Short mmCIF file of N, CA and C in Angstrom, two decimals:
data_model
loop_
_atom_site.label_atom_id
_atom_site.label_comp_id
_atom_site.label_asym_id
_atom_site.label_seq_id
_atom_site.Cartn_x
_atom_site.Cartn_y
_atom_site.Cartn_z
N UNK A 94 0.84 -1.19 0.00
CA UNK A 94 0.00 0.00 0.00
C UNK A 94 0.87 1.24 0.00
N UNK A 95 0.55 2.14 -0.90
CA UNK A 95 1.17 3.47 -0.88
C UNK A 95 0.24 4.43 -1.61
N UNK A 96 0.31 5.68 -1.22
CA UNK A 96 -0.59 6.71 -1.75
C UNK A 96 -0.39 6.88 -3.25
N UNK A 97 -1.50 6.78 -3.97
CA UNK A 97 -1.52 7.02 -5.41
C UNK A 97 -2.78 7.80 -5.74
N UNK A 98 -2.65 9.12 -5.76
CA UNK A 98 -3.82 9.98 -5.99
C UNK A 98 -4.35 9.82 -7.40
N UNK A 99 -5.65 9.80 -7.49
CA UNK A 99 -6.34 9.71 -8.77
C UNK A 99 -7.25 10.94 -8.85
N UNK A 100 -6.87 11.95 -9.63
CA UNK A 100 -7.66 13.18 -9.70
C UNK A 100 -9.12 12.94 -10.08
N UNK A 101 -9.40 11.94 -10.90
CA UNK A 101 -10.79 11.69 -11.30
C UNK A 101 -11.60 11.14 -10.11
N UNK A 102 -10.96 10.35 -9.27
CA UNK A 102 -11.62 9.84 -8.07
C UNK A 102 -11.87 10.96 -7.08
N UNK A 103 -10.87 11.82 -6.91
CA UNK A 103 -11.05 13.00 -6.05
C UNK A 103 -12.25 13.82 -6.51
N UNK A 104 -12.31 14.08 -7.80
CA UNK A 104 -13.42 14.88 -8.34
C UNK A 104 -14.75 14.16 -8.15
N UNK A 105 -14.75 12.85 -8.32
CA UNK A 105 -15.98 12.07 -8.15
C UNK A 105 -16.54 12.23 -6.73
N UNK A 106 -15.69 12.12 -5.72
CA UNK A 106 -16.17 12.17 -4.34
C UNK A 106 -16.30 13.59 -3.79
N UNK A 107 -15.47 14.51 -4.27
CA UNK A 107 -15.53 15.89 -3.77
C UNK A 107 -16.45 16.77 -4.61
N UNK A 108 -16.75 16.35 -5.81
CA UNK A 108 -17.56 17.17 -6.69
C UNK A 108 -16.82 18.46 -7.01
N UNK A 109 -17.55 19.56 -7.04
CA UNK A 109 -16.93 20.85 -7.36
C UNK A 109 -16.34 21.53 -6.13
N UNK A 110 -16.48 20.92 -4.96
CA UNK A 110 -15.98 21.49 -3.70
C UNK A 110 -14.59 20.95 -3.39
N UNK A 111 -13.57 21.63 -3.89
CA UNK A 111 -12.19 21.15 -3.69
C UNK A 111 -11.75 21.23 -2.23
N UNK A 112 -12.47 21.99 -1.40
CA UNK A 112 -12.12 22.09 0.02
C UNK A 112 -12.77 20.97 0.85
N UNK A 113 -13.64 20.19 0.22
CA UNK A 113 -14.32 19.11 0.94
C UNK A 113 -13.32 18.09 1.47
N UNK A 114 -13.50 17.69 2.71
CA UNK A 114 -12.65 16.67 3.32
C UNK A 114 -13.33 15.31 3.17
N UNK A 115 -12.53 14.30 2.82
CA UNK A 115 -13.05 12.94 2.68
C UNK A 115 -12.61 12.11 3.88
N UNK A 116 -13.59 11.59 4.60
CA UNK A 116 -13.36 10.75 5.76
C UNK A 116 -13.74 9.33 5.35
N UNK A 117 -12.90 8.35 5.69
CA UNK A 117 -13.14 6.97 5.28
C UNK A 117 -13.21 6.07 6.51
N UNK A 118 -14.13 5.11 6.43
CA UNK A 118 -14.20 4.01 7.39
C UNK A 118 -14.29 2.73 6.57
N UNK A 119 -13.38 1.80 6.81
CA UNK A 119 -13.38 0.51 6.13
C UNK A 119 -13.56 -0.57 7.18
N UNK A 120 -14.56 -1.42 6.99
CA UNK A 120 -14.74 -2.51 7.95
C UNK A 120 -15.67 -3.58 7.41
N UNK A 121 -15.93 -4.57 8.26
CA UNK A 121 -16.89 -5.62 7.94
C UNK A 121 -18.28 -5.30 8.50
N UNK A 122 -18.43 -4.11 9.04
CA UNK A 122 -19.71 -3.58 9.51
C UNK A 122 -20.42 -4.55 10.46
N UNK A 123 -19.66 -5.00 11.44
CA UNK A 123 -20.18 -5.81 12.54
C UNK A 123 -20.32 -4.91 13.75
N UNK A 124 -21.12 -5.31 14.75
CA UNK A 124 -21.31 -4.45 15.94
C UNK A 124 -20.01 -3.98 16.60
N UNK A 125 -18.97 -4.81 16.59
CA UNK A 125 -17.71 -4.45 17.22
C UNK A 125 -17.06 -3.22 16.56
N UNK A 126 -17.41 -2.94 15.31
CA UNK A 126 -16.83 -1.81 14.58
C UNK A 126 -17.50 -0.48 14.93
N UNK A 127 -18.66 -0.53 15.57
CA UNK A 127 -19.36 0.66 16.05
C UNK A 127 -19.59 1.70 14.96
N UNK A 128 -20.28 1.30 13.92
CA UNK A 128 -20.50 2.21 12.79
C UNK A 128 -21.40 3.38 13.16
N UNK A 129 -22.25 3.21 14.13
CA UNK A 129 -23.05 4.35 14.59
C UNK A 129 -22.14 5.41 15.20
N UNK A 130 -21.11 4.97 15.90
CA UNK A 130 -20.12 5.90 16.46
C UNK A 130 -19.36 6.61 15.34
N UNK A 131 -19.07 5.89 14.24
CA UNK A 131 -18.41 6.50 13.09
C UNK A 131 -19.27 7.66 12.58
N UNK A 132 -20.56 7.42 12.42
CA UNK A 132 -21.47 8.46 11.92
C UNK A 132 -21.57 9.60 12.93
N UNK A 133 -21.59 9.28 14.21
CA UNK A 133 -21.68 10.32 15.24
C UNK A 133 -20.44 11.22 15.22
N UNK A 134 -19.26 10.63 15.09
CA UNK A 134 -18.03 11.42 14.98
C UNK A 134 -18.08 12.27 13.72
N UNK A 135 -18.51 11.66 12.63
CA UNK A 135 -18.61 12.40 11.37
C UNK A 135 -19.60 13.55 11.48
N UNK A 136 -20.68 13.36 12.19
CA UNK A 136 -21.67 14.43 12.37
C UNK A 136 -21.02 15.66 13.00
N UNK A 137 -20.16 15.44 13.98
CA UNK A 137 -19.43 16.54 14.61
C UNK A 137 -18.49 17.21 13.61
N UNK A 138 -17.77 16.40 12.83
CA UNK A 138 -16.86 16.94 11.81
C UNK A 138 -17.66 17.80 10.82
N UNK A 139 -18.78 17.26 10.38
CA UNK A 139 -19.60 17.92 9.35
C UNK A 139 -20.15 19.26 9.82
N UNK A 140 -20.34 19.43 11.12
CA UNK A 140 -20.79 20.72 11.67
C UNK A 140 -19.73 21.79 11.49
N UNK A 141 -18.46 21.39 11.42
CA UNK A 141 -17.35 22.34 11.39
C UNK A 141 -16.78 22.59 10.00
N UNK A 142 -16.97 21.65 9.08
CA UNK A 142 -16.40 21.86 7.76
C UNK A 142 -17.08 20.99 6.71
N UNK A 143 -16.85 21.33 5.47
CA UNK A 143 -17.41 20.57 4.36
C UNK A 143 -16.73 19.20 4.32
N UNK A 144 -17.53 18.13 4.43
CA UNK A 144 -16.95 16.80 4.50
C UNK A 144 -17.93 15.75 3.97
N UNK A 145 -17.36 14.63 3.54
CA UNK A 145 -18.14 13.48 3.10
C UNK A 145 -17.53 12.24 3.76
N UNK A 146 -18.39 11.33 4.21
CA UNK A 146 -17.97 10.08 4.81
C UNK A 146 -18.18 8.95 3.82
N UNK A 147 -17.11 8.21 3.52
CA UNK A 147 -17.18 7.07 2.64
C UNK A 147 -17.11 5.80 3.49
N UNK A 148 -18.14 4.98 3.39
CA UNK A 148 -18.22 3.72 4.13
C UNK A 148 -17.86 2.58 3.17
N UNK A 149 -16.74 1.95 3.42
CA UNK A 149 -16.22 0.92 2.53
C UNK A 149 -16.33 -0.44 3.20
N UNK A 150 -16.97 -1.37 2.52
CA UNK A 150 -17.15 -2.72 3.05
C UNK A 150 -18.62 -3.06 3.10
N UNK A 151 -18.90 -4.22 3.68
CA UNK A 151 -20.28 -4.65 3.79
C UNK A 151 -20.42 -5.47 5.06
N UNK A 152 -21.63 -5.58 5.52
CA UNK A 152 -21.91 -6.35 6.72
C UNK A 152 -23.25 -5.95 7.30
N UNK A 153 -23.66 -6.60 8.36
CA UNK A 153 -25.00 -6.39 8.89
C UNK A 153 -25.29 -4.98 9.41
N UNK A 154 -24.28 -4.22 9.80
CA UNK A 154 -24.53 -2.89 10.35
C UNK A 154 -24.39 -1.75 9.34
N UNK A 155 -24.12 -2.08 8.09
CA UNK A 155 -24.01 -1.02 7.08
C UNK A 155 -25.34 -0.29 6.92
N UNK A 156 -26.43 -1.02 6.84
CA UNK A 156 -27.74 -0.37 6.70
C UNK A 156 -28.08 0.44 7.94
N UNK A 157 -27.68 -0.02 9.12
CA UNK A 157 -27.87 0.75 10.35
C UNK A 157 -27.16 2.10 10.26
N UNK A 158 -25.92 2.09 9.80
CA UNK A 158 -25.15 3.32 9.67
C UNK A 158 -25.81 4.29 8.69
N UNK A 159 -26.26 3.77 7.56
CA UNK A 159 -26.91 4.62 6.55
C UNK A 159 -28.23 5.18 7.06
N UNK A 160 -29.00 4.36 7.73
CA UNK A 160 -30.28 4.81 8.29
C UNK A 160 -30.05 5.89 9.36
N UNK A 161 -29.08 5.66 10.24
CA UNK A 161 -28.76 6.65 11.28
C UNK A 161 -28.30 7.96 10.64
N UNK A 162 -27.47 7.86 9.60
CA UNK A 162 -27.00 9.07 8.91
C UNK A 162 -28.18 9.86 8.33
N UNK A 163 -29.14 9.16 7.73
CA UNK A 163 -30.33 9.84 7.20
C UNK A 163 -31.14 10.47 8.33
N UNK A 164 -31.30 9.73 9.44
CA UNK A 164 -32.10 10.22 10.57
C UNK A 164 -31.54 11.49 11.19
N UNK A 165 -30.22 11.65 11.14
CA UNK A 165 -29.60 12.84 11.74
C UNK A 165 -29.28 13.91 10.69
N UNK A 166 -29.83 13.73 9.48
CA UNK A 166 -29.69 14.76 8.45
C UNK A 166 -28.40 14.71 7.66
N UNK A 167 -27.71 13.59 7.66
CA UNK A 167 -26.44 13.47 6.94
C UNK A 167 -26.52 12.59 5.70
N UNK A 168 -27.72 12.23 5.30
CA UNK A 168 -27.89 11.29 4.21
C UNK A 168 -27.05 11.57 2.99
N UNK A 169 -27.01 12.81 2.52
CA UNK A 169 -26.25 13.15 1.32
C UNK A 169 -24.74 13.18 1.55
N UNK A 170 -24.34 13.32 2.80
CA UNK A 170 -22.91 13.44 3.11
C UNK A 170 -22.26 12.10 3.43
N UNK A 171 -23.07 11.05 3.55
CA UNK A 171 -22.55 9.71 3.85
C UNK A 171 -22.81 8.82 2.65
N UNK A 172 -21.75 8.22 2.15
CA UNK A 172 -21.87 7.42 0.93
C UNK A 172 -21.35 6.00 1.17
N UNK A 173 -22.25 5.00 1.13
CA UNK A 173 -21.80 3.61 1.24
C UNK A 173 -21.24 3.14 -0.10
N UNK A 174 -20.04 2.59 -0.08
CA UNK A 174 -19.41 2.12 -1.32
C UNK A 174 -19.46 0.61 -1.45
N UNK A 175 -19.84 -0.10 -0.40
CA UNK A 175 -19.87 -1.56 -0.45
C UNK A 175 -18.47 -2.14 -0.49
N UNK A 176 -18.41 -3.43 -0.79
CA UNK A 176 -17.11 -4.11 -0.89
C UNK A 176 -16.31 -3.51 -2.04
N UNK A 177 -15.02 -3.31 -1.80
CA UNK A 177 -14.12 -2.78 -2.82
C UNK A 177 -12.87 -3.65 -2.85
N UNK A 178 -12.53 -4.16 -4.01
CA UNK A 178 -11.30 -4.95 -4.13
C UNK A 178 -10.08 -4.07 -3.97
N UNK A 179 -10.15 -2.85 -4.50
CA UNK A 179 -9.02 -1.95 -4.46
C UNK A 179 -9.31 -0.79 -3.51
N UNK A 180 -8.74 -0.84 -2.32
CA UNK A 180 -8.97 0.25 -1.36
C UNK A 180 -7.91 1.34 -1.45
N UNK A 181 -6.76 1.05 -2.05
CA UNK A 181 -5.69 2.04 -2.13
C UNK A 181 -6.15 3.32 -2.83
N UNK A 182 -6.85 3.25 -3.97
CA UNK A 182 -7.29 4.50 -4.60
C UNK A 182 -8.23 5.32 -3.69
N UNK A 183 -9.08 4.64 -2.95
CA UNK A 183 -10.00 5.35 -2.05
C UNK A 183 -9.21 5.97 -0.90
N UNK A 184 -8.33 5.18 -0.29
CA UNK A 184 -7.51 5.72 0.80
C UNK A 184 -6.64 6.88 0.31
N UNK A 185 -6.16 6.78 -0.92
CA UNK A 185 -5.29 7.84 -1.46
C UNK A 185 -6.01 9.16 -1.65
N UNK A 186 -7.33 9.13 -1.70
CA UNK A 186 -8.11 10.36 -1.80
C UNK A 186 -8.55 10.87 -0.43
N UNK A 187 -8.39 10.04 0.59
CA UNK A 187 -8.92 10.37 1.92
C UNK A 187 -8.06 11.38 2.67
N UNK A 188 -8.73 12.12 3.53
CA UNK A 188 -8.06 13.07 4.43
C UNK A 188 -7.97 12.53 5.85
N UNK A 189 -8.82 11.53 6.18
CA UNK A 189 -8.86 11.01 7.54
C UNK A 189 -9.48 9.62 7.52
N UNK A 190 -9.00 8.75 8.40
CA UNK A 190 -9.54 7.40 8.56
C UNK A 190 -10.06 7.26 9.99
N UNK A 191 -11.31 6.83 10.13
CA UNK A 191 -11.92 6.65 11.45
C UNK A 191 -12.03 5.17 11.78
N UNK A 192 -11.66 4.81 13.02
CA UNK A 192 -11.75 3.42 13.46
C UNK A 192 -12.07 3.37 14.96
N UNK A 193 -13.32 3.70 15.33
CA UNK A 193 -13.69 3.72 16.76
C UNK A 193 -14.17 2.37 17.28
N UNK A 194 -13.48 1.31 16.94
CA UNK A 194 -13.90 -0.06 17.28
C UNK A 194 -13.89 -0.33 18.78
N UNK A 195 -14.70 -1.32 19.16
CA UNK A 195 -14.66 -1.82 20.54
C UNK A 195 -13.44 -2.68 20.76
N UNK A 196 -13.00 -3.38 19.72
CA UNK A 196 -11.79 -4.18 19.81
C UNK A 196 -11.20 -4.37 18.41
N UNK A 197 -9.91 -4.50 18.38
CA UNK A 197 -9.17 -4.77 17.14
C UNK A 197 -8.02 -5.70 17.52
N UNK A 198 -7.89 -6.80 16.84
CA UNK A 198 -6.79 -7.70 17.17
C UNK A 198 -5.45 -7.07 16.81
N UNK A 199 -5.36 -6.46 15.64
CA UNK A 199 -4.11 -5.83 15.21
C UNK A 199 -4.33 -4.42 14.69
N UNK A 200 -5.29 -4.21 13.83
CA UNK A 200 -5.52 -2.89 13.26
C UNK A 200 -4.94 -2.76 11.87
N UNK A 201 -5.11 -3.80 11.06
CA UNK A 201 -4.58 -3.79 9.70
C UNK A 201 -5.15 -2.64 8.88
N UNK A 202 -6.43 -2.33 9.04
CA UNK A 202 -7.04 -1.23 8.28
C UNK A 202 -6.35 0.09 8.62
N UNK A 203 -6.03 0.30 9.89
CA UNK A 203 -5.33 1.52 10.29
C UNK A 203 -3.93 1.56 9.67
N UNK A 204 -3.26 0.43 9.67
CA UNK A 204 -1.93 0.34 9.08
C UNK A 204 -1.97 0.64 7.58
N UNK A 205 -2.98 0.12 6.89
CA UNK A 205 -3.13 0.38 5.46
C UNK A 205 -3.38 1.86 5.20
N UNK A 206 -4.20 2.49 6.05
CA UNK A 206 -4.46 3.93 5.90
C UNK A 206 -3.17 4.72 6.09
N UNK A 207 -2.42 4.37 7.14
CA UNK A 207 -1.17 5.08 7.40
C UNK A 207 -0.18 4.90 6.25
N UNK A 208 -0.14 3.71 5.64
CA UNK A 208 0.74 3.46 4.51
C UNK A 208 0.36 4.33 3.31
N UNK A 209 -0.91 4.72 3.25
CA UNK A 209 -1.40 5.61 2.18
C UNK A 209 -1.39 7.07 2.62
N UNK A 210 -0.69 7.35 3.72
CA UNK A 210 -0.52 8.72 4.23
C UNK A 210 -1.83 9.35 4.67
N UNK A 211 -2.68 8.55 5.31
CA UNK A 211 -3.95 9.05 5.82
C UNK A 211 -3.90 8.99 7.35
N UNK A 212 -4.03 10.11 8.04
CA UNK A 212 -4.05 10.10 9.50
C UNK A 212 -5.24 9.29 10.02
N UNK A 213 -5.03 8.62 11.15
CA UNK A 213 -6.04 7.75 11.74
C UNK A 213 -6.44 8.27 13.11
N UNK A 214 -7.76 8.28 13.35
CA UNK A 214 -8.31 8.52 14.68
C UNK A 214 -9.04 7.24 15.05
N UNK A 215 -8.64 6.64 16.19
CA UNK A 215 -9.14 5.32 16.53
C UNK A 215 -9.31 5.15 18.03
N UNK A 216 -9.90 4.02 18.37
CA UNK A 216 -10.03 3.63 19.77
C UNK A 216 -8.71 3.06 20.28
N UNK A 217 -8.45 3.27 21.55
CA UNK A 217 -7.26 2.75 22.21
C UNK A 217 -7.56 1.33 22.69
N UNK A 218 -7.59 0.38 21.73
CA UNK A 218 -7.95 -1.00 22.04
C UNK A 218 -7.06 -1.96 21.27
N UNK A 219 -6.99 -3.20 21.78
CA UNK A 219 -6.30 -4.28 21.08
C UNK A 219 -4.92 -3.91 20.61
N UNK A 220 -4.63 -4.20 19.35
CA UNK A 220 -3.33 -3.95 18.77
C UNK A 220 -3.14 -2.54 18.23
N UNK A 221 -4.16 -1.70 18.30
CA UNK A 221 -4.02 -0.34 17.74
C UNK A 221 -2.91 0.48 18.40
N UNK A 222 -2.69 0.39 19.73
CA UNK A 222 -1.57 1.13 20.31
C UNK A 222 -0.19 0.65 19.79
N UNK A 223 -0.12 -0.55 19.24
CA UNK A 223 1.13 -1.02 18.64
C UNK A 223 1.35 -0.39 17.27
N UNK A 224 0.28 0.03 16.63
CA UNK A 224 0.34 0.60 15.29
C UNK A 224 0.40 2.13 15.35
N UNK A 225 -0.34 2.72 16.28
CA UNK A 225 -0.48 4.19 16.35
C UNK A 225 0.15 4.73 17.63
N UNK A 226 1.04 5.69 17.48
CA UNK A 226 1.60 6.43 18.62
C UNK A 226 0.76 7.69 18.78
N UNK A 227 0.00 7.77 19.88
CA UNK A 227 -0.95 8.86 20.08
C UNK A 227 -0.27 10.22 19.94
N UNK A 228 -0.86 11.05 19.09
CA UNK A 228 -0.37 12.41 18.90
C UNK A 228 0.81 12.51 17.95
N UNK A 229 1.35 11.37 17.53
CA UNK A 229 2.51 11.38 16.65
C UNK A 229 2.15 10.79 15.28
N UNK A 230 1.67 9.54 15.29
CA UNK A 230 1.32 8.88 14.02
C UNK A 230 -0.18 8.76 13.84
N UNK A 231 -0.93 9.29 14.77
CA UNK A 231 -2.39 9.23 14.75
C UNK A 231 -2.91 9.61 16.13
N UNK A 232 -4.20 9.39 16.34
CA UNK A 232 -4.79 9.72 17.63
C UNK A 232 -5.60 8.55 18.15
N UNK A 233 -5.39 8.22 19.43
CA UNK A 233 -6.10 7.15 20.10
C UNK A 233 -6.91 7.71 21.26
N UNK A 234 -8.12 7.22 21.41
CA UNK A 234 -8.99 7.65 22.51
C UNK A 234 -9.70 6.43 23.10
N UNK A 235 -10.13 6.56 24.34
CA UNK A 235 -10.91 5.50 24.94
C UNK A 235 -12.18 5.29 24.11
N UNK A 236 -12.71 4.09 24.12
CA UNK A 236 -13.84 3.76 23.25
C UNK A 236 -15.06 4.64 23.51
N UNK A 237 -15.24 5.08 24.75
CA UNK A 237 -16.42 5.91 25.06
C UNK A 237 -16.18 7.40 24.83
N UNK A 238 -15.01 7.77 24.35
CA UNK A 238 -14.66 9.19 24.17
C UNK A 238 -14.89 9.64 22.73
N UNK A 239 -16.16 9.67 22.32
CA UNK A 239 -16.47 10.11 20.96
C UNK A 239 -16.18 11.60 20.78
N UNK A 240 -16.34 12.37 21.84
CA UNK A 240 -16.03 13.80 21.76
C UNK A 240 -14.54 13.99 21.49
N UNK A 241 -13.70 13.25 22.20
CA UNK A 241 -12.26 13.34 21.96
C UNK A 241 -11.89 12.95 20.55
N UNK A 242 -12.51 11.86 20.05
CA UNK A 242 -12.25 11.44 18.67
C UNK A 242 -12.70 12.51 17.68
N UNK A 243 -13.85 13.11 17.97
CA UNK A 243 -14.37 14.17 17.10
C UNK A 243 -13.45 15.38 17.09
N UNK A 244 -12.99 15.77 18.27
CA UNK A 244 -12.11 16.94 18.37
C UNK A 244 -10.77 16.70 17.70
N UNK A 245 -10.21 15.50 17.88
CA UNK A 245 -8.95 15.17 17.20
C UNK A 245 -9.14 15.19 15.68
N UNK A 246 -10.29 14.70 15.23
CA UNK A 246 -10.58 14.68 13.80
C UNK A 246 -10.65 16.09 13.23
N UNK A 247 -11.40 16.95 13.89
CA UNK A 247 -11.53 18.33 13.41
C UNK A 247 -10.18 19.03 13.44
N UNK A 248 -9.42 18.81 14.50
CA UNK A 248 -8.11 19.45 14.59
C UNK A 248 -7.21 19.00 13.43
N UNK A 249 -7.19 17.70 13.14
CA UNK A 249 -6.38 17.20 12.02
C UNK A 249 -6.83 17.79 10.69
N UNK A 250 -8.13 17.93 10.53
CA UNK A 250 -8.66 18.39 9.24
C UNK A 250 -8.57 19.90 9.05
N UNK A 251 -8.37 20.64 10.12
CA UNK A 251 -8.31 22.10 10.01
C UNK A 251 -6.90 22.67 10.21
N UNK A 252 -5.99 21.87 10.73
CA UNK A 252 -4.61 22.32 10.96
C UNK A 252 -3.71 21.60 9.95
N UNK A 253 -3.40 22.27 8.86
CA UNK A 253 -2.63 21.65 7.78
C UNK A 253 -1.25 21.17 8.24
N UNK A 254 -0.61 21.94 9.11
CA UNK A 254 0.71 21.54 9.60
C UNK A 254 0.63 20.25 10.41
N UNK A 255 -0.36 20.16 11.29
CA UNK A 255 -0.55 18.96 12.09
C UNK A 255 -0.88 17.77 11.19
N UNK A 256 -1.76 17.98 10.23
CA UNK A 256 -2.14 16.91 9.31
C UNK A 256 -0.90 16.37 8.59
N UNK A 257 -0.08 17.27 8.09
CA UNK A 257 1.13 16.87 7.36
C UNK A 257 2.09 16.12 8.29
N UNK A 258 2.27 16.63 9.50
CA UNK A 258 3.18 16.00 10.46
C UNK A 258 2.73 14.58 10.80
N UNK A 259 1.44 14.40 11.09
CA UNK A 259 0.91 13.08 11.45
C UNK A 259 0.96 12.15 10.24
N UNK A 260 0.62 12.67 9.09
CA UNK A 260 0.65 11.88 7.85
C UNK A 260 2.06 11.35 7.58
N UNK A 261 3.04 12.23 7.68
CA UNK A 261 4.43 11.84 7.42
C UNK A 261 4.98 10.91 8.49
N UNK A 262 4.65 11.18 9.76
CA UNK A 262 5.10 10.31 10.85
C UNK A 262 4.50 8.92 10.73
N UNK A 263 3.23 8.86 10.35
CA UNK A 263 2.57 7.58 10.17
C UNK A 263 3.23 6.76 9.07
N UNK A 264 3.52 7.39 7.96
CA UNK A 264 4.17 6.69 6.85
C UNK A 264 5.55 6.20 7.26
N UNK A 265 6.33 7.05 7.93
CA UNK A 265 7.66 6.63 8.39
C UNK A 265 7.57 5.43 9.32
N UNK A 266 6.61 5.47 10.22
CA UNK A 266 6.44 4.37 11.18
C UNK A 266 6.10 3.06 10.45
N UNK A 267 5.18 3.13 9.49
CA UNK A 267 4.78 1.93 8.74
C UNK A 267 6.01 1.36 8.02
N UNK A 268 6.76 2.20 7.37
CA UNK A 268 7.93 1.71 6.61
C UNK A 268 9.00 1.13 7.51
N UNK A 269 9.19 1.76 8.66
CA UNK A 269 10.25 1.32 9.58
C UNK A 269 9.87 0.08 10.36
N UNK A 270 8.64 0.04 10.88
CA UNK A 270 8.24 -1.01 11.81
C UNK A 270 7.51 -2.18 11.16
N UNK A 271 6.86 -1.96 10.03
CA UNK A 271 6.04 -3.02 9.47
C UNK A 271 6.43 -3.36 8.04
#
């Protein structure tokens, strides 16, 4: 995995709004992935800036996430993409990766995002602390701290210097350690 920007994909997801931020969540959409929390964090982000949430994957909770997004007025800003064989092009267009899981054995999705130079905001669970150094290569929060995850997300998306620093540190860490 490595970042390979595709301008046509950027235009497809951002439309005519070049300032729009793309937030990605990739999972099997099981209860442990907490997709409702993903939408809740995104709702906070969306209040502060132009953003779209891309939901990649499939599973029993995908429809729950989409329904919740519609119920809270985010229907147009949340786009389910279903299963994707090639996630690198999607990650390469992303500005942020969300992973507020209840548990993660290792955190391969976070590692893939970091390899594509996408900062990660995630839960401090399972193997994620082995992949993410809080405040350096990404941000980790307790599973019940959706406000903290939301604030870290907004800070990353609005502070270009911080975004660049975390993006570069994450990539260095992936190359060195994994």
